[in-house]
Coordinates of C-alpha atoms in Angstrom, one line a residue:
M1 CA -22.1 -27.4 13.6
L2 CA -21.4 -26.3 10.0
L3 CA -18.3 -28.0 8.7
E4 CA -15.7 -26.1 6.7
N5 CA -14.9 -26.7 3.0
V6 CA -12.1 -29.2 2.7
R7 CA -8.9 -28.1 1.2
L8 CA -6.8 -31.2 1.9
V9 CA -7.6 -34.9 2.2
I10 CA -5.1 -37.1 4.0
W11 CA -5.5 -40.8 3.0
D12 CA -4.8 -44.0 4.8
L13 CA -3.9 -46.7 2.3
D14 CA -4.5 -50.2 3.6
E15 CA -8.2 -51.1 3.5
T16 CA -9.0 -47.5 2.6
F17 CA -7.4 -46.3 -0.6
W18 CA -6.8 -49.9 -1.7
M19 CA -8.0 -53.3 -0.4
G20 CA -5.5 -55.5 1.5
T21 CA -2.5 -54.9 3.8
L22 CA 0.6 -54.2 1.8
S23 CA 3.0 -55.5 4.5
E24 CA 1.1 -58.8 5.0
E25 CA -0.9 -60.4 2.1
G26 CA -0.3 -57.4 -0.2
I27 CA -2.7 -55.4 -2.2
T28 CA -5.8 -57.5 -3.1
Q29 CA -7.5 -54.8 -5.1
Y30 CA -6.2 -51.4 -6.4
I31 CA -9.4 -49.4 -6.5
K32 CA -9.5 -47.4 -9.8
E33 CA -12.4 -45.2 -8.6
N34 CA -10.3 -43.9 -5.7
H35 CA -7.4 -43.4 -8.1
D36 CA -9.7 -41.2 -10.3
I37 CA -11.0 -39.3 -7.2
I38 CA -7.5 -38.2 -6.4
K39 CA -7.1 -36.6 -9.8
I40 CA -10.5 -35.0 -9.8
L41 CA -9.9 -33.5 -6.4
C42 CA -6.6 -32.0 -7.6
E43 CA -8.5 -30.5 -10.6
R44 CA -10.8 -28.9 -8.1
G45 CA -7.9 -27.3 -6.3
I46 CA -8.2 -29.8 -3.3
M47 CA -5.0 -31.4 -2.3
N48 CA -4.2 -35.0 -1.2
S49 CA -1.7 -36.4 1.2
I50 CA -0.9 -39.8 2.7
C51 CA -0.6 -40.9 6.3
S52 CA 0.0 -44.7 6.3
K53 CA 1.9 -47.3 8.4
N54 CA 4.0 -48.8 5.6
N55 CA 7.4 -48.9 4.0
F56 CA 8.0 -45.6 2.2
E57 CA 9.9 -46.9 -0.8
Q58 CA 7.5 -49.8 -1.4
V59 CA 4.5 -47.5 -1.4
K60 CA 6.3 -44.9 -3.6
D61 CA 7.2 -47.6 -6.2
I62 CA 3.6 -48.7 -6.5
L63 CA 2.1 -45.2 -6.9
V64 CA 4.8 -44.2 -9.3
E65 CA 3.9 -47.2 -11.4
K66 CA 0.3 -46.2 -11.3
G67 CA 1.1 -42.6 -12.3
L68 CA -0.3 -41.1 -9.1
W69 CA 2.7 -40.4 -6.9
D70 CA 3.1 -36.8 -8.0
Y71 CA -0.6 -36.1 -7.1
F72 CA 0.2 -36.4 -3.4
I73 CA 1.9 -33.7 -1.3
F74 CA 3.9 -34.2 1.9
P75 CA 3.2 -38.0 2.1
S76 CA 4.0 -39.5 5.6
I77 CA 4.7 -43.2 5.3
D78 CA 6.4 -45.0 8.2
W79 CA 5.5 -47.0 11.3
M80 CA 5.1 -44.2 13.9
P81 CA 1.7 -43.1 15.5
K82 CA -0.4 -41.2 13.0
G83 CA -1.6 -38.3 15.3
P84 CA 1.8 -36.5 15.5
R85 CA 2.5 -37.2 11.8
I86 CA -0.7 -35.6 10.7
K87 CA 0.1 -32.6 12.9
K88 CA 3.4 -32.3 10.9
I89 CA 1.6 -32.5 7.6
I90 CA -0.8 -29.7 8.7
E91 CA 2.3 -27.6 9.7
N92 CA 3.8 -28.2 6.3
V93 CA 0.7 -27.4 4.2
Q94 CA 0.0 -24.3 6.4
L95 CA -3.7 -25.0 6.7
R96 CA -6.0 -25.2 9.7
P97 CA -7.2 -28.7 10.9
A98 CA -10.8 -27.6 10.3
S99 CA -10.2 -27.4 6.5
I100 CA -8.6 -30.9 6.4
M101 CA -10.1 -34.4 6.3
F102 CA -8.4 -37.6 7.4
I103 CA -9.9 -40.8 6.0
D104 CA -9.0 -44.1 7.7
D105 CA -10.7 -47.4 8.2
N106 CA -9.3 -47.8 11.8
P107 CA -11.4 -45.9 14.5
G108 CA -8.4 -45.9 16.8
N109 CA -6.3 -44.0 14.2
R110 CA -9.2 -41.6 13.6
G111 CA -9.6 -40.9 17.3
E112 CA -5.9 -40.4 18.0
S113 CA -5.5 -38.1 15.1
Q114 CA -8.5 -35.9 16.1
Q115 CA -7.3 -35.7 19.7
C116 CA -3.8 -34.6 18.5
N117 CA -5.3 -32.2 16.0
P118 CA -8.5 -30.6 17.4
G119 CA -10.9 -29.5 14.7
L120 CA -9.7 -32.1 12.2
Q121 CA -12.5 -33.7 10.1
V122 CA -12.4 -37.5 10.0
E123 CA -14.3 -40.2 8.1
D124 CA -14.0 -43.9 7.5
E125 CA -13.5 -45.7 4.2
K126 CA -17.2 -46.0 3.5
F127 CA -17.3 -42.2 3.0
V128 CA -15.0 -42.2 0.0
G129 CA -17.8 -42.9 -2.5
N130 CA -19.6 -39.7 -1.4
I131 CA -16.6 -37.3 -1.7
L132 CA -17.3 -35.9 -5.1
S133 CA -20.9 -35.1 -4.4
D134 CA -20.3 -33.7 -0.9
P135 CA -20.6 -29.8 -1.0
R136 CA -17.5 -29.5 1.1
F137 CA -15.5 -30.9 -1.9
K138 CA -16.8 -28.5 -4.5
G139 CA -13.5 -26.7 -4.7
K140 CA -12.7 -24.4 -7.6
D141 CA -11.8 -25.2 -11.2
D142 CA -8.1 -25.8 -11.5
K143 CA -7.6 -28.2 -14.4
S144 CA -4.2 -26.7 -14.9
L145 CA -3.3 -28.0 -11.4
S146 CA -1.8 -24.7 -10.5
R147 CA -2.5 -25.2 -6.8
L148 CA -0.9 -28.7 -6.8
K149 CA 2.2 -27.1 -8.5
Q150 CA 2.4 -24.5 -5.8
Y151 CA 2.3 -27.1 -3.1
K152 CA 5.0 -29.1 -4.9
I153 CA 7.2 -26.0 -4.7
L154 CA 6.4 -25.8 -1.0
E155 CA 7.3 -29.5 -0.6
K156 CA 10.6 -29.0 -2.3
K157 CA 11.4 -25.9 -0.1
S158 CA 10.6 -27.9 3.0
S159 CA 12.9 -30.7 1.9
D160 CA 15.7 -28.2 1.2
K161 CA 15.2 -26.5 4.5
Q162 CA 15.7 -29.8 6.3
D163 CA 18.8 -30.5 4.3
A164 CA 20.1 -27.1 5.3
G165 CA 19.8 -28.1 9.0
G166 CA 16.4 -26.5 9.7
D167 CA 17.6 -22.9 10.1
N168 CA 14.6 -21.1 8.7
T169 CA 16.2 -17.6 8.6
E170 CA 19.3 -18.8 6.8
F171 CA 17.2 -20.8 4.4
L172 CA 15.1 -17.8 3.6
R173 CA 18.2 -15.7 2.9
Q174 CA 19.4 -18.3 0.4
S175 CA 16.0 -18.6 -1.3
G176 CA 16.2 -15.5 -3.4
I177 CA 12.8 -14.1 -2.5
V178 CA 11.7 -11.2 -4.7
V179 CA 8.6 -9.1 -3.8
E180 CA 7.2 -6.7 -6.3
I181 CA 4.3 -4.3 -5.7
D182 CA 1.9 -3.6 -8.6
H183 CA -0.1 -0.5 -8.0
N184 CA -2.1 -0.9 -11.2
V185 CA -4.7 -3.1 -9.7
E186 CA -7.3 -2.2 -12.3
N187 CA -5.8 -4.9 -14.5
N188 CA -6.2 -7.6 -11.9
I189 CA -9.5 -6.9 -10.2
E190 CA -10.7 -10.5 -10.2
R191 CA -7.6 -11.7 -8.4
A192 CA -7.8 -8.8 -5.8
I193 CA -11.5 -9.8 -5.1
E194 CA -10.5 -13.4 -4.7
L195 CA -7.8 -12.5 -2.2
I196 CA -10.2 -10.4 -0.2
N197 CA -13.1 -12.9 -0.1
R198 CA -11.3 -16.3 -0.1
T199 CA -8.2 -15.9 2.1
N200 CA -8.5 -16.5 5.8
Q201 CA -5.3 -17.5 7.5
L202 CA -3.5 -14.4 6.4
N203 CA -6.4 -12.1 5.9
F204 CA -5.7 -9.6 8.7
T205 CA -8.7 -7.3 8.4
K206 CA -11.4 -9.7 7.2
N207 CA -13.2 -6.9 5.4
R208 CA -15.1 -8.9 2.8
L209 CA -16.8 -7.8 -0.5
P210 CA -20.3 -8.9 -1.4
D211 CA -20.7 -12.5 -2.5
D212 CA -22.5 -11.4 -5.7
H213 CA -19.8 -11.1 -8.3
D214 CA -21.1 -7.9 -10.0
A215 CA -21.7 -6.2 -6.7
A216 CA -18.2 -7.2 -5.5
V217 CA -16.6 -5.7 -8.7
A218 CA -18.6 -2.5 -8.3
E219 CA -17.7 -2.0 -4.7
F220 CA -14.0 -2.8 -5.3
K221 CA -13.9 -0.3 -8.2
K222 CA -15.3 2.3 -5.9
L223 CA -12.8 1.5 -3.2
I224 CA -9.8 2.1 -5.5
T225 CA -11.2 5.2 -7.2
D226 CA -12.7 7.1 -4.3
L227 CA -10.4 9.4 -2.4
P228 CA -7.5 8.9 -4.7
Y229 CA -5.2 11.2 -2.7
A230 CA -6.0 9.4 0.6
R231 CA -6.0 5.7 -0.5
T232 CA -3.0 3.7 -1.8
V233 CA -3.4 0.2 -3.0
G234 CA -1.1 -2.6 -4.2
L235 CA -1.0 -6.2 -5.4
V236 CA 1.9 -8.3 -4.1
R237 CA 3.8 -10.5 -6.5
V238 CA 6.3 -13.0 -5.0
R239 CA 8.9 -15.3 -6.6
D240 CA 12.0 -17.1 -5.4
N241 CA 14.5 -19.7 -6.5
Y242 CA 11.8 -22.3 -6.5
G243 CA 9.2 -20.6 -8.7
D244 CA 6.8 -17.8 -9.3
Y245 CA 3.9 -17.6 -6.9
G246 CA 2.1 -14.9 -8.9
I247 CA -0.2 -12.4 -7.2
C248 CA -0.5 -13.5 -3.6
G249 CA -1.4 -10.4 -1.7
F250 CA -3.4 -7.2 -1.7
Y251 CA -3.5 -4.1 0.6
L252 CA -5.4 -0.9 0.7
C253 CA -4.2 1.9 3.1
E254 CA -6.3 5.0 3.8
Q255 CA -5.2 8.2 5.4
I256 CA -7.8 9.5 7.9
H257 CA -6.5 13.0 9.1
E258 CA -3.0 12.3 10.2
W259 CA -3.5 8.5 10.7
F260 CA -2.9 5.8 8.2
V261 CA -5.2 2.8 8.5
L262 CA -5.0 -0.6 6.6
K263 CA -8.5 -1.3 5.4
H264 CA -7.4 -4.5 3.5
F265 CA -4.2 -6.5 4.2
C266 CA -4.5 -10.1 2.9
F267 CA -2.3 -12.8 1.5
S268 CA -2.5 -16.3 0.1
C269 CA -1.2 -18.9 2.5
R270 CA 1.2 -20.1 -0.2
I271 CA 3.7 -17.5 1.1
L272 CA 3.2 -18.2 4.8
G273 CA 6.5 -18.4 6.6
M274 CA 8.4 -16.2 4.0
G275 CA 8.0 -13.0 6.0
V276 CA 6.3 -11.1 3.2
E277 CA 3.5 -9.7 5.3
N278 CA 6.0 -8.5 8.0
W279 CA 8.3 -6.9 5.3
L280 CA 5.4 -5.2 3.6
Y281 CA 3.9 -3.8 6.8
N282 CA 7.2 -2.2 7.6
Q283 CA 7.7 -1.0 4.1
I284 CA 4.5 1.0 4.0
G285 CA 5.2 2.7 7.3
R286 CA 3.5 0.5 9.9
P287 CA 0.0 2.0 9.5
H288 CA -2.7 1.1 12.1
L289 CA -3.8 -2.5 11.6
Q290 CA -6.8 -3.9 13.5
I291 CA -6.3 -7.7 13.3
E292 CA -9.6 -9.5 13.1
G293 CA -10.2 -13.2 13.8
E294 CA -7.8 -16.0 13.7
V295 CA -4.6 -15.5 11.7
L296 CA -1.4 -17.5 11.5
S297 CA 1.2 -14.7 11.9
D298 CA 1.5 -11.2 13.3
P299 CA 2.9 -8.6 10.8
T300 CA 3.1 -6.0 13.6
D301 CA 5.7 -7.8 15.6
D302 CA 9.4 -6.8 15.5
T303 CA 10.5 -9.5 13.1
R304 CA 13.5 -8.2 11.2
V305 CA 13.1 -9.3 7.5
D306 CA 16.4 -8.8 5.7
W307 CA 16.0 -11.6 3.1
I308 CA 13.6 -10.0 0.7
N309 CA 14.6 -8.2 -2.5
T310 CA 12.4 -5.7 -4.4
S311 CA 13.6 -6.1 -8.0
S312 CA 15.1 -8.5 -10.4
S313 CA 18.4 -6.7 -9.8
S314 CA 18.9 -5.4 -13.3
N315 CA 21.9 -3.2 -13.8
E316 CA 19.8 -0.1 -13.8
E317 CA 17.9 -1.1 -10.7
I318 CA 21.2 -1.9 -8.9
K319 CA 22.5 1.6 -9.8
K320 CA 19.3 3.3 -8.6
S321 CA 19.3 1.3 -5.3
S322 CA 22.9 2.1 -4.7
A323 CA 22.2 5.8 -5.3
F324 CA 19.3 6.0 -3.0
S325 CA 21.3 4.3 -0.2
K326 CA 23.1 7.7 -0.1
V327 CA 19.9 9.5 0.8
K328 CA 19.7 10.1 4.6
N329 CA 16.2 11.6 5.0
I330 CA 13.4 12.6 2.7
Y331 CA 11.3 15.4 4.1
L332 CA 7.8 16.0 2.8
R333 CA 6.2 19.4 3.2
G334 CA 2.9 19.9 1.4
G335 CA -0.6 18.6 1.0
C336 CA -2.5 15.4 0.3
D337 CA -0.6 14.9 -3.0
L338 CA 2.6 14.3 -0.9
D339 CA 0.7 11.9 1.4
A340 CA 0.1 9.8 -1.7
V341 CA 3.7 10.2 -3.0
G342 CA 5.1 9.5 0.4
H343 CA 3.5 6.1 0.5
Y344 CA 5.4 5.0 -2.6
L345 CA 8.7 6.7 -1.5
R346 CA 8.8 4.4 1.5
Y347 CA 9.8 1.6 -0.9
V348 CA 13.1 3.4 -1.7
S349 CA 13.8 5.0 1.7
D350 CA 13.5 4.0 5.3
N351 CA 13.5 7.6 6.5
I352 CA 10.5 9.6 5.4
I353 CA 9.5 12.6 7.6
S354 CA 6.1 13.9 6.6
D355 CA 4.7 17.3 7.4
T356 CA 1.4 17.6 5.5
N357 CA -1.9 19.3 5.9
I358 CA -3.7 18.8 9.2
V359 CA -7.1 19.9 10.7
R360 CA -7.4 21.5 14.1
N361 CA -10.8 22.6 15.3
E362 CA -12.0 22.9 11.7
N363 CA -9.0 25.0 10.8
L364 CA -7.3 23.4 7.8
I365 CA -3.6 24.0 8.5
R366 CA -2.1 24.3 5.0
R367 CA 1.4 23.0 4.9
D368 CA 1.4 23.3 1.1
S369 CA 1.7 27.1 1.2
L370 CA 5.0 28.9 0.5
T371 CA 3.6 31.9 2.3
N372 CA 3.2 29.9 5.5
I373 CA 6.5 28.1 5.0
Y374 CA 8.3 31.5 4.9
L375 CA 6.7 32.6 8.1
G376 CA 7.9 29.5 9.8
M377 CA 11.4 29.8 8.5
R378 CA 11.9 33.4 9.4
G379 CA 9.9 33.1 12.7
L380 CA 6.9 35.1 14.0
S381 CA 7.2 38.3 16.0
D382 CA 5.3 38.5 19.2
I383 CA 2.6 40.7 17.6
E384 CA 2.3 38.2 14.7
K385 CA 1.9 35.3 17.2
K386 CA -1.0 37.1 18.8
A387 CA -2.6 37.7 15.4
V388 CA -2.4 34.1 14.3
E389 CA -3.7 33.0 17.8
E390 CA -6.8 35.2 17.2
L391 CA -7.3 33.3 13.9
A392 CA -7.2 29.9 15.8
F393 CA -3.7 29.1 14.7
D394 CA -1.2 27.8 17.2
P395 CA 2.0 29.7 16.3
S396 CA 3.8 26.3 16.2
Y397 CA 1.8 25.4 13.2
F398 CA 4.1 27.6 11.2
H399 CA 7.2 25.7 12.1
A400 CA 9.5 24.8 9.3
N401 CA 12.5 23.6 11.3
F402 CA 13.5 20.7 9.2
L403 CA 13.7 22.9 6.1
R404 CA 16.4 24.8 7.9
D405 CA 18.0 21.8 9.5
A406 CA 18.1 19.5 6.5
G407 CA 21.7 19.0 5.4
K408 CA 23.8 17.1 2.9
D409 CA 22.3 13.8 1.7
D410 CA 18.8 15.0 2.7
V411 CA 16.0 15.6 0.3
I412 CA 13.2 18.1 0.7
L413 CA 10.1 17.5 -1.3
L414 CA 7.8 20.6 -1.6
S415 CA 4.3 20.9 -2.9
L416 CA 2.8 24.4 -3.0
A417 CA -0.7 23.7 -4.3
A418 CA -2.5 25.8 -1.7
D419 CA -0.9 29.0 -3.1
A420 CA -2.7 28.3 -6.4
T421 CA -6.1 27.7 -4.9
V422 CA -6.6 29.2 -1.4
S423 CA -6.9 32.9 -0.6
T424 CA -3.9 34.7 0.7
Y425 CA -4.3 37.7 3.1
V426 CA -2.1 40.7 3.9
S427 CA -2.3 42.9 7.0
K428 CA -3.9 46.3 6.6
N429 CA -2.1 49.5 7.1
N430 CA -4.0 50.4 10.3
T431 CA -2.5 47.4 12.2
N432 CA 0.9 47.1 14.0
L433 CA 1.7 44.1 11.8
S434 CA 4.6 44.1 9.4
P435 CA 3.5 45.0 5.8
E436 CA 5.2 41.8 4.6
F437 CA 3.1 39.7 7.0
T438 CA 1.0 37.6 4.6
L439 CA -0.7 34.4 5.5
L440 CA -2.8 31.7 3.9
M441 CA -5.7 30.1 5.7
Q442 CA -8.8 28.1 5.0
I443 CA -11.6 26.9 7.3
R444 CA -12.5 23.4 6.4
G445 CA -15.7 23.4 4.3
I446 CA -15.6 27.2 3.7
F447 CA -14.1 27.7 0.2
F448 CA -14.7 31.3 -0.7
D449 CA -13.0 34.6 0.1
L450 CA -13.5 35.2 3.9
V451 CA -12.7 38.9 3.5
N452 CA -14.5 40.0 0.4
D453 CA -17.6 37.8 0.3
N454 CA -20.9 38.7 1.8
P455 CA -20.8 38.1 5.6
D456 CA -24.3 36.6 5.6
Q457 CA -23.1 34.1 2.9
I458 CA -20.1 33.1 5.1
R459 CA -22.4 32.6 8.1
E460 CA -24.8 30.5 6.1
S461 CA -21.9 28.4 4.9
M462 CA -21.1 27.6 8.5
R463 CA -24.6 26.3 9.0
H464 CA -24.4 24.4 5.8
V465 CA -21.5 22.3 7.1
N466 CA -23.6 21.3 10.1
W467 CA -21.5 23.0 12.8
D468 CA -23.2 23.5 16.1
D469 CA -23.9 27.0 17.4
A470 CA -20.8 27.1 19.6
L471 CA -18.5 26.2 16.7
Q472 CA -20.2 28.8 14.5
D473 CA -19.8 31.5 17.1
F474 CA -16.1 30.5 17.6
W475 CA -15.3 30.8 13.9
W476 CA -17.5 33.9 13.3
K477 CA -15.3 35.8 15.7
R478 CA -12.2 34.7 13.8
V479 CA -13.7 35.7 10.5
Q480 CA -14.6 39.1 11.9
F481 CA -11.0 39.5 13.2
L482 CA -9.7 38.6 9.7
R483 CA -12.0 41.0 7.9
N484 CA -11.1 43.9 10.3
N485 CA -7.3 43.4 10.1
F486 CA -6.6 41.8 6.7
S487 CA -7.4 42.2 3.1
S488 CA -7.3 39.7 0.3
F489 CA -4.0 39.6 -1.6
S490 CA -3.6 38.5 -5.2
I491 CA -0.3 36.6 -5.6
N492 CA 1.8 38.2 -8.3
K493 CA 5.1 37.1 -9.9
N494 CA 7.3 39.6 -8.1
Y495 CA 5.9 38.7 -4.7
Y496 CA 6.1 35.0 -5.3
Y497 CA 9.6 35.0 -6.8
D498 CA 10.8 37.1 -3.9
I499 CA 9.4 34.8 -1.2
L500 CA 10.5 31.7 -3.0
R501 CA 14.0 33.0 -3.2
K502 CA 14.0 33.8 0.5
V503 CA 12.8 30.3 1.4
L504 CA 15.4 28.6 -0.8
E505 CA 18.2 30.8 0.5
R506 CA 17.5 29.5 4.0
I507 CA 17.9 25.9 2.8
N508 CA 21.4 24.3 3.0
D509 CA 23.1 24.5 -0.4
N510 CA 23.9 20.8 -0.3
T511 CA 20.3 19.7 0.4
M512 CA 18.5 18.2 -2.5
V513 CA 15.1 19.9 -3.2
V514 CA 12.3 18.7 -5.5
I515 CA 9.3 21.1 -6.0
V516 CA 6.0 19.9 -7.5
L517 CA 4.6 22.4 -10.0
P518 CA 0.9 23.0 -9.2
A519 CA -1.6 22.0 -11.8
F520 CA -2.8 24.9 -14.1
K521 CA -6.1 23.1 -14.4
R522 CA -8.7 22.2 -11.7
R523 CA -12.2 21.0 -11.5
G524 CA -14.7 23.7 -10.5
N525 CA -17.7 23.5 -8.2
N526 CA -20.0 22.6 -11.1
G527 CA -17.7 19.8 -12.4
E528 CA -16.2 21.8 -15.2
V529 CA -12.4 21.9 -15.7
V530 CA -11.1 25.5 -15.6
I531 CA -7.7 27.1 -16.1
N532 CA -6.0 28.4 -13.0
E533 CA -4.1 31.5 -13.9
R534 CA -2.6 31.9 -10.4
A535 CA -1.0 28.4 -10.8
N536 CA 0.7 29.6 -14.0
I537 CA 2.3 32.5 -12.1
I538 CA 3.6 30.1 -9.5
R539 CA 4.9 27.7 -12.1
E540 CA 6.8 30.4 -13.9
C541 CA 8.5 31.5 -10.7
I542 CA 9.6 28.0 -9.8
L543 CA 10.9 27.2 -13.3
D544 CA 12.8 30.5 -13.4
I545 CA 14.5 30.1 -10.1
C546 CA 15.4 26.4 -10.8
K547 CA 17.8 27.6 -13.5
N548 CA 20.2 29.0 -11.0
M549 CA 20.3 26.3 -8.3
K550 CA 22.0 23.0 -9.1
N551 CA 20.4 20.8 -6.4
I552 CA 16.8 21.8 -7.2
R553 CA 14.5 20.0 -9.6
A554 CA 10.9 20.7 -10.5
V555 CA 8.4 18.0 -11.5
D556 CA 5.2 18.8 -13.3
I557 CA 2.0 17.3 -11.9
M558 CA 0.4 18.1 -15.3
S559 CA 2.6 15.5 -16.9
T560 CA 0.8 12.8 -14.9
V561 CA -2.6 13.3 -16.4
D562 CA -3.7 11.9 -19.7
S563 CA -6.9 14.0 -20.1
D564 CA -9.2 16.3 -18.2
E565 CA -11.0 13.2 -16.9
D566 CA -8.0 12.6 -14.6
F567 CA -9.1 15.6 -12.5
V568 CA -11.5 14.1 -10.1
D569 CA -12.5 17.0 -7.8
G570 CA -11.1 20.4 -7.1
D571 CA -7.3 20.1 -7.7
H572 CA -7.2 16.3 -6.9
I573 CA -6.2 13.8 -9.6
K574 CA -6.7 10.0 -10.0
R575 CA -4.7 7.6 -8.0
Q576 CA -2.7 6.3 -10.9
S577 CA -1.6 9.9 -11.6
Y578 CA -0.3 10.2 -8.1
Y579 CA 1.7 7.1 -8.7
R580 CA 3.2 8.7 -11.8
L581 CA 4.0 11.7 -9.8
Y582 CA 6.0 9.5 -7.4
Q583 CA 7.9 8.0 -10.3
M584 CA 8.8 11.5 -11.5
V585 CA 9.9 12.5 -7.9
E586 CA 12.0 9.4 -7.7
A587 CA 13.6 10.1 -11.1
A588 CA 14.4 13.7 -10.1
I589 CA 16.1 12.6 -6.9
F590 CA 18.1 10.0 -8.8
D591 CA 19.0 12.8 -11.3
I592 CA 20.5 15.0 -8.6
L593 CA 22.4 12.1 -7.1
Q594 CA 23.9 11.2 -10.4
Q595 CA 24.9 14.8 -11.1
N596 CA 26.6 15.0 -7.7
D597 CA 28.5 11.9 -8.4
G598 CA 29.8 13.4 -11.6
V599 CA 27.5 11.4 -13.9
V600 CA 25.8 13.4 -16.7
P601 CA 22.2 12.4 -16.3
P602 CA 19.8 11.8 -19.2
A603 CA 16.6 13.8 -19.5
L604 CA 14.1 12.5 -16.9
E605 CA 11.9 9.8 -18.3
Q606 CA 8.3 11.0 -18.1
P607 CA 5.0 9.1 -18.3
S608 CA 3.4 9.2 -21.7
T609 CA 0.7 11.9 -21.4
K610 CA -1.2 14.3 -23.5
Q611 CA -0.9 17.2 -21.2
G612 CA 2.0 19.0 -19.6
T613 CA 4.6 18.0 -22.2
S614 CA 5.8 21.4 -23.3
I615 CA 6.1 22.8 -19.8
F616 CA 8.2 19.8 -18.8
H617 CA 10.6 20.5 -21.7
K618 CA 11.1 23.9 -20.1
I619 CA 12.3 22.1 -17.0
I620 CA 14.7 20.0 -18.9
S621 CA 16.0 23.0 -20.7
A622 CA 16.4 24.8 -17.4
W623 CA 18.5 22.0 -16.1
K624 CA 20.7 21.8 -19.3
S625 CA 21.3 25.5 -19.1
K626 CA 22.9 25.3 -15.6

């Protein structure tokens, strides 16, 4: 059987670490080579402890005099049996027995300890001379003794917990635990890779990167840059009253259709028992987590973690936290941009209700369309319901109930990107449909005008996306119905202003609304960045109407991009840009809350960018003119 690398050595003292029996004839030889081995192991990140039958104070005095006492963690020195004492050391250091070695000259002690701690590695005193050359003790360069320092913090915490009566929950509440999530993982790629590949006890997915360093870096960069609107990542920093644990966790969450799945969820064992993994799992919305292999906790259980803080509690942070406590619900209505923003909003609100784009039978149901929102708010007539059913829509897809039902202390976040990029259709005069009946629809994988483009081209596109014959026939009938009963409609300012006004009039006056201005640039099919004139029409309408409504703010997605390189495909932007968008949304909500409390808010602080600046000044001017 292949033995694991050793992370902790537990030493017997008499006739093992030194020669002689301290309580009888005393130490006959203090072995300098063993003294040096302890220090070298610590410099390799391998810890050392003691399990000896002796007088505690007498042993401590000797090792303090030799300058070695502080190199040991959780020493157990008394006259009780060693098996249970080693079990207690293992619990304290939060490691598995298989990664620990106990060295003792007495075969009875070795046997008892192994029986009490299955999997524990044991050796006699003759093995000590081979430790430094044994591959299990290679460790990792840690000449700064950072790992030893972390365990000394853990040792102090364990002592304080016992002094507090052993109540772990109360002790944690008094520990001042602060967790911060750093979404800019690009600056700490090496640490993220280390967490993914080296953590075990709190690595819940066990999705490893390649062992080769360059290959691991390349694969990790691809992970955090692909699908920027569907993947959110974060590094977890932890500190408390005892010290700063640094970066000790990493997660990557991916949206797959309506499901959120954790692809990576891993933590250093140095924060085991602090509840960080449970807190974070709840904080990011309890996405699907398939736990693989042996782990030492279950973040999916119902543990209530109320002892973790999320900031250093500066005056500004306290004010913002207090303000957001007044928000009841945050409703998201839009596309994949709001999926990304919603992930971050969960850090400031426990009540996020998301209604974003979904796919049904290859029909991409666009929630980010004001046209479709309006139909849902005013309701469909019976003849309109039949028409949308012919187009493979379930009439319930148009629901917009929470937009009507949202009240005071609620926030509605709207993204209307589809109106800027997807074709809108209006009913023809020869139908019994209302002339105002316009709808926006898109078959997944079919990105051109379903009405005006060549029918053969549309049919060929269906083959190109590898649909089977039955699905092609199903959708071809829908396309024919669309072509016979609808014509393409070019959104103009009068139309959009009118429908936007009708939607906003149906929203409670006391509800806070934040609207994301669509990007006036997008990346075309050939990779070139093009100007989207339709987006500019929509932007003008939103900015104009914001001037007359006190509880509405507009945030500009163009203010999140530094250059055209931030447009990755179509109208999607880089992951860091979505994080900036979240920061702007958060600032806008805080802005409204301050205004409603009678505080004159400053201009919203924006990310430093090269694009979108002038258009944002229009937003600020619109607010100041109210």
